[in-house]
């Protein structure tokens, strides 16, 4: 495996750097990186809130539409 130096990375185009980031991200094994306790607590809290009132939940398409309105 060839490791890129900092200089080599900075010479990459933004698109090449994004592709590299994506490759690195996709190579991570989810089970090898457990959630920190703070994130587990936050996730449990959000799931509890959802279970208490599902009327506030939105699906993926609704969320995308909301985000498009807020961040055109």
mmCIF file of C-alpha atoms in Angstrom:
data_model
loop_
_atom_site.group_PDB
_atom_site.id
_atom_site.type_symbol
_atom_site.label_atom_id
_atom_site.label_comp_id
_atom_site.label_asym_id
_atom_site.label_seq_id
_atom_site.Cartn_x
_atom_site.Cartn_y
_atom_site.Cartn_z
ATOM 1 C CA UNK A 1 0.000 0.000 0.000
ATOM 2 C CA UNK A 2 1.256 3.430 -0.920
ATOM 3 C CA UNK A 3 0.592 6.186 1.596
ATOM 4 C CA UNK A 4 0.231 9.685 0.208
ATOM 5 C CA UNK A 5 2.254 12.446 1.796
ATOM 6 C CA UNK A 6 0.640 15.686 2.931
ATOM 7 C CA UNK A 7 2.078 17.450 -0.136
ATOM 8 C CA UNK A 8 0.671 14.805 -2.474
ATOM 9 C CA UNK A 9 -2.745 15.106 -0.873
ATOM 10 C CA UNK A 10 -2.782 18.897 -1.152
ATOM 11 C CA UNK A 11 -1.898 18.640 -4.853
ATOM 12 C CA UNK A 12 -5.017 16.573 -5.505
ATOM 13 C CA UNK A 13 -8.014 18.369 -6.944
ATOM 14 C CA UNK A 14 -10.966 18.884 -4.610
ATOM 15 C CA UNK A 15 -12.833 16.159 -6.492
ATOM 16 C CA UNK A 16 -9.910 13.748 -6.079
ATOM 17 C CA UNK A 17 -9.701 14.512 -2.358
ATOM 18 C CA UNK A 18 -13.433 13.909 -1.956
ATOM 19 C CA UNK A 19 -13.071 10.592 -3.798
ATOM 20 C CA UNK A 20 -10.203 9.657 -1.458
ATOM 21 C CA UNK A 21 -12.283 10.585 1.587
ATOM 22 C CA UNK A 22 -15.152 8.469 0.271
ATOM 23 C CA UNK A 23 -12.857 5.487 -0.273
ATOM 24 C CA UNK A 24 -11.443 5.825 3.233
ATOM 25 C CA UNK A 25 -14.910 6.199 4.766
ATOM 26 C CA UNK A 26 -16.256 3.178 2.881
ATOM 27 C CA UNK A 27 -13.279 1.092 4.011
ATOM 28 C CA UNK A 28 -14.131 1.490 7.707
ATOM 29 C CA UNK A 29 -15.770 -1.461 9.435
ATOM 30 C CA UNK A 30 -18.753 -0.189 11.422
ATOM 31 C CA UNK A 31 -18.299 -2.864 14.072
ATOM 32 C CA UNK A 32 -14.686 -1.804 14.655
ATOM 33 C CA UNK A 33 -15.775 1.710 15.639
ATOM 34 C CA UNK A 34 -18.407 1.513 18.371
ATOM 35 C CA UNK A 35 -20.437 4.607 19.214
ATOM 36 C CA UNK A 36 -19.144 6.626 22.148
ATOM 37 C CA UNK A 37 -21.362 6.573 25.235
ATOM 38 C CA UNK A 38 -22.516 10.147 24.593
ATOM 39 C CA UNK A 39 -23.765 9.226 21.117
ATOM 40 C CA UNK A 40 -25.432 6.065 22.413
ATOM 41 C CA UNK A 41 -27.239 8.170 25.025
ATOM 42 C CA UNK A 42 -28.356 10.716 22.417
ATOM 43 C CA UNK A 43 -29.566 7.980 20.065
ATOM 44 C CA UNK A 44 -31.549 6.311 22.853
ATOM 45 C CA UNK A 45 -33.104 9.668 23.747
ATOM 46 C CA UNK A 46 -34.126 10.337 20.156
ATOM 47 C CA UNK A 47 -35.608 6.864 19.781
ATOM 48 C CA UNK A 48 -37.577 7.349 23.009
ATOM 49 C CA UNK A 49 -38.900 10.678 21.718
ATOM 50 C CA UNK A 50 -39.919 9.049 18.442
ATOM 51 C CA UNK A 51 -41.729 6.235 20.235
ATOM 52 C CA UNK A 52 -43.640 8.747 22.378
ATOM 53 C CA UNK A 53 -44.867 10.838 19.416
ATOM 54 C CA UNK A 54 -44.538 9.404 15.922
ATOM 55 C CA UNK A 55 -46.613 12.257 14.460
ATOM 56 C CA UNK A 56 -43.484 14.437 14.427
ATOM 57 C CA UNK A 57 -41.482 11.904 12.414
ATOM 58 C CA UNK A 58 -40.645 12.590 8.766
ATOM 59 C CA UNK A 59 -39.490 10.217 6.069
ATOM 60 C CA UNK A 60 -36.364 10.702 3.964
ATOM 61 C CA UNK A 61 -38.181 12.471 1.124
ATOM 62 C CA UNK A 62 -39.868 14.889 3.538
ATOM 63 C CA UNK A 63 -36.543 15.642 5.202
ATOM 64 C CA UNK A 64 -34.900 16.332 1.854
ATOM 65 C CA UNK A 65 -37.727 18.723 0.932
ATOM 66 C CA UNK A 66 -37.427 20.526 4.275
ATOM 67 C CA UNK A 67 -33.673 20.885 3.871
ATOM 68 C CA UNK A 68 -34.065 22.175 0.309
ATOM 69 C CA UNK A 69 -36.406 24.884 1.606
ATOM 70 C CA UNK A 70 -34.037 25.906 4.395
ATOM 71 C CA UNK A 71 -30.815 25.670 2.409
ATOM 72 C CA UNK A 72 -31.619 26.488 -1.239
#
